Structures are given as structure tokens and as C-alpha cells.
Amino acid sequence: TTARAGVLGFAKALADEVAAAGITVNVLCPGFFGTGRLRELAEARGRSQGKRPEQVLTEMGAAVPIGRIGDPRELAAAAVFLASEPARYITGTVLSVDGGLTRAIV
């Protein structure tokens, strides 16, 4: 979306600005994760499509190349890594944590 492009551009500019101070700036782009919010979306989509939320969630997971909805702990692990000492040389980058859903090459 347009908003996403703006956020990514801002993050890259900010990363360039603060890099000399040893500050890293990265963006995590999450896919579908098993959260209460995803459940709410599945319920709403189910109502509009005449499907059970479980069926909608199954279809969403099947649309992901890895074949499932992500566990929120997987996204948390990526965030923890980017905030860790071993990631201190990573800045100004975008990490899609989406099971392969993003088709673009960045």
C-alpha cells in the first residue's frame, strides 16, 4: 500500500540518519499470525462469505506458501534478533516474516 511505502522510506531515511550513533532501524512486515485480531477478521470475513471462522482461517493459512498461519512467537523471535547484539550490523532493512506470502523482491 501507499502507507507501507511511506513507512519503509521513512525507516530507511531514519536508519541513515542515526547509523553513525550506533542505532539501528529496521522494519518487520508481518503476515498472518494467530492472534485475537486475526480471529476477529476471520469472523467478519466468515459472516460476509457465509463461512465459519475456522474455515476462513484454514483458507488463509493455505494461501501462505509455507502452508499455515504464523505463531506470534515467530514474529517475536525476529524482533528479538533484530534488537540483539548479533544484529548490530543490520540496519535500514525490511524483514518480511510472512511464510513467503510477500512475492516482491526488495
C-alpha positions as YAML, in Angstrom:
chain: A
units: angstrom
residues:
- id: 1
  name: THR
  ca: [0.00, 0.00, 0.00]
- id: 2
  name: THR
  ca: [0.95, 3.64, -0.20]
- id: 3
  name: ALA
  ca: [1.20, 3.88, 3.58]
- id: 4
  name: ARG
  ca: [3.59, 0.93, 3.70]
- id: 5
  name: ALA
  ca: [5.87, 2.54, 1.13]
- id: 6
  name: GLY
  ca: [5.92, 5.72, 3.20]
- id: 7
  name: VAL
  ca: [6.80, 3.85, 6.39]
- id: 8
  name: LEU
  ca: [9.58, 1.95, 4.63]
- id: 9
  name: GLY
  ca: [11.01, 5.12, 3.12]
- id: 10
  name: PHE
  ca: [10.89, 6.88, 6.48]
- id: 11
  name: ALA
  ca: [12.60, 3.95, 8.22]
- id: 12
  name: LYS
  ca: [15.38, 3.89, 5.62]
- id: 13
  name: ALA
  ca: [15.95, 7.65, 5.95]
- id: 14
  name: LEU
  ca: [15.94, 7.38, 9.74]
- id: 15
  name: ALA
  ca: [18.39, 4.46, 9.62]
- id: 16
  name: ASP
  ca: [20.76, 6.56, 7.53]
- id: 17
  name: GLU
  ca: [20.41, 9.49, 9.92]
- id: 18
  name: VAL
  ca: [21.16, 7.61, 13.16]
- id: 19
  name: ALA
  ca: [23.59, 4.92, 11.94]
- id: 20
  name: ALA
  ca: [26.70, 6.86, 12.99]
- id: 21
  name: ALA
  ca: [25.39, 6.84, 16.56]
- id: 22
  name: GLY
  ca: [25.22, 3.04, 16.52]
- id: 23
  name: ILE
  ca: [21.42, 2.99, 16.35]
- id: 24
  name: THR
  ca: [19.78, 0.51, 14.01]
- id: 25
  name: VAL
  ca: [16.38, 0.94, 12.40]
- id: 26
  name: ASN
  ca: [14.64, -1.93, 10.65]
- id: 27
  name: VAL
  ca: [11.09, -2.79, 9.64]
- id: 28
  name: LEU
  ca: [9.27, -6.04, 10.31]
- id: 29
  name: CYS
  ca: [6.48, -6.78, 7.84]
- id: 30
  name: PRO
  ca: [4.29, -9.47, 9.39]
- id: 31
  name: GLY
  ca: [1.99, -11.80, 7.54]
- id: 32
  name: PHE
  ca: [-0.92, -13.69, 9.11]
- id: 33
  name: PHE
  ca: [-0.33, -14.55, 12.77]
- id: 34
  name: GLY
  ca: [-2.61, -16.44, 15.12]
- id: 35
  name: THR
  ca: [-3.80, -13.50, 17.20]
- id: 36
  name: GLY
  ca: [-7.12, -12.30, 18.52]
- id: 37
  name: ARG
  ca: [-7.18, -9.67, 15.79]
- id: 38
  name: LEU
  ca: [-6.81, -12.29, 13.05]
- id: 39
  name: ARG
  ca: [-9.65, -14.24, 14.65]
- id: 40
  name: GLU
  ca: [-11.83, -11.09, 14.55]
- id: 41
  name: LEU
  ca: [-11.01, -10.61, 10.87]
- id: 42
  name: ALA
  ca: [-11.85, -14.26, 10.15]
- id: 43
  name: GLU
  ca: [-15.17, -13.88, 11.95]
- id: 44
  name: ALA
  ca: [-16.05, -10.77, 9.95]
- id: 45
  name: ARG
  ca: [-15.00, -12.36, 6.65]
- id: 46
  name: GLY
  ca: [-16.89, -15.50, 7.59]
- id: 47
  name: ARG
  ca: [-20.09, -13.55, 8.21]
- id: 48
  name: SER
  ca: [-19.80, -11.80, 4.84]
- id: 49
  name: GLN
  ca: [-18.99, -15.03, 2.99]
- id: 50
  name: GLY
  ca: [-21.27, -17.39, 4.90]
- id: 51
  name: LYS
  ca: [-18.35, -19.40, 6.31]
- id: 52
  name: ARG
  ca: [-17.23, -20.45, 9.76]
- id: 53
  name: PRO
  ca: [-14.22, -18.52, 11.14]
- id: 54
  name: GLU
  ca: [-12.25, -21.78, 11.30]
- id: 55
  name: GLN
  ca: [-12.81, -22.33, 7.58]
- id: 56
  name: VAL
  ca: [-11.65, -18.79, 6.81]
- id: 57
  name: LEU
  ca: [-8.52, -19.29, 8.95]
- id: 58
  name: THR
  ca: [-7.78, -22.58, 7.19]
- id: 59
  name: GLU
  ca: [-8.10, -20.88, 3.81]
- id: 60
  name: MET
  ca: [-5.84, -18.02, 4.93]
- id: 61
  name: GLY
  ca: [-3.20, -20.50, 6.08]
- id: 62
  name: ALA
  ca: [-3.45, -22.42, 2.81]
- id: 63
  name: ALA
  ca: [-2.77, -19.18, 0.88]
- id: 64
  name: VAL
  ca: [0.62, -18.84, 2.60]
- id: 65
  name: PRO
  ca: [3.39, -20.69, 0.73]
- id: 66
  name: ILE
  ca: [4.61, -22.31, 3.95]
- id: 67
  name: GLY
  ca: [1.03, -23.60, 4.37]
- id: 68
  name: ARG
  ca: [0.00, -22.18, 7.73]
- id: 69
  name: ILE
  ca: [-0.69, -19.12, 9.82]
- id: 70
  name: GLY
  ca: [2.29, -17.97, 11.85]
- id: 71
  name: ASP
  ca: [2.76, -18.36, 15.57]
- id: 72
  name: PRO
  ca: [3.16, -14.92, 17.20]
- id: 73
  name: ARG
  ca: [6.32, -16.22, 18.89]
- id: 74
  name: GLU
  ca: [7.93, -16.48, 15.44]
- id: 75
  name: LEU
  ca: [7.42, -12.77, 14.85]
- id: 76
  name: ALA
  ca: [8.65, -12.02, 18.37]
- id: 77
  name: ALA
  ca: [11.81, -14.05, 17.73]
- id: 78
  name: ALA
  ca: [12.56, -11.97, 14.63]
- id: 79
  name: ALA
  ca: [12.10, -8.75, 16.62]
- id: 80
  name: VAL
  ca: [14.31, -10.01, 19.44]
- id: 81
  name: PHE
  ca: [17.01, -10.97, 16.95]
- id: 82
  name: LEU
  ca: [16.97, -7.55, 15.28]
- id: 83
  name: ALA
  ca: [17.32, -5.94, 18.71]
- id: 84
  name: SER
  ca: [20.21, -8.22, 19.68]
- id: 85
  name: GLU
  ca: [23.97, -7.79, 19.57]
- id: 86
  name: PRO
  ca: [24.47, -10.24, 16.65]
- id: 87
  name: ALA
  ca: [22.22, -7.99, 14.52]
- id: 88
  name: ARG
  ca: [24.14, -4.79, 15.21]
- id: 89
  name: TYR
  ca: [25.31, -4.59, 11.56]
- id: 90
  name: ILE
  ca: [21.77, -4.86, 10.17]
- id: 91
  name: THR
  ca: [20.09, -1.51, 9.60]
- id: 92
  name: GLY
  ca: [17.79, 0.10, 7.08]
- id: 93
  name: THR
  ca: [16.33, -3.20, 6.01]
- id: 94
  name: VAL
  ca: [12.91, -4.78, 5.73]
- id: 95
  name: LEU
  ca: [12.28, -8.27, 7.06]
- id: 96
  name: SER
  ca: [9.10, -9.95, 5.86]
- id: 97
  name: VAL
  ca: [8.02, -12.51, 8.42]
- id: 98
  name: ASP
  ca: [5.13, -13.94, 6.46]
- id: 99
  name: GLY
  ca: [5.78, -17.53, 5.48]
- id: 100
  name: GLY
  ca: [6.68, -16.49, 1.94]
- id: 101
  name: LEU
  ca: [3.48, -14.54, 1.30]
- id: 102
  name: THR
  ca: [5.30, -11.46, 0.00]
- id: 103
  name: ARG
  ca: [6.04, -12.00, -3.67]
- id: 104
  name: ALA
  ca: [8.11, -8.87, -4.23]
- id: 105
  name: ILE
  ca: [11.88, -8.86, -4.24]
- id: 106
  name: VAL
  ca: [13.10, -5.97, -2.15]
...
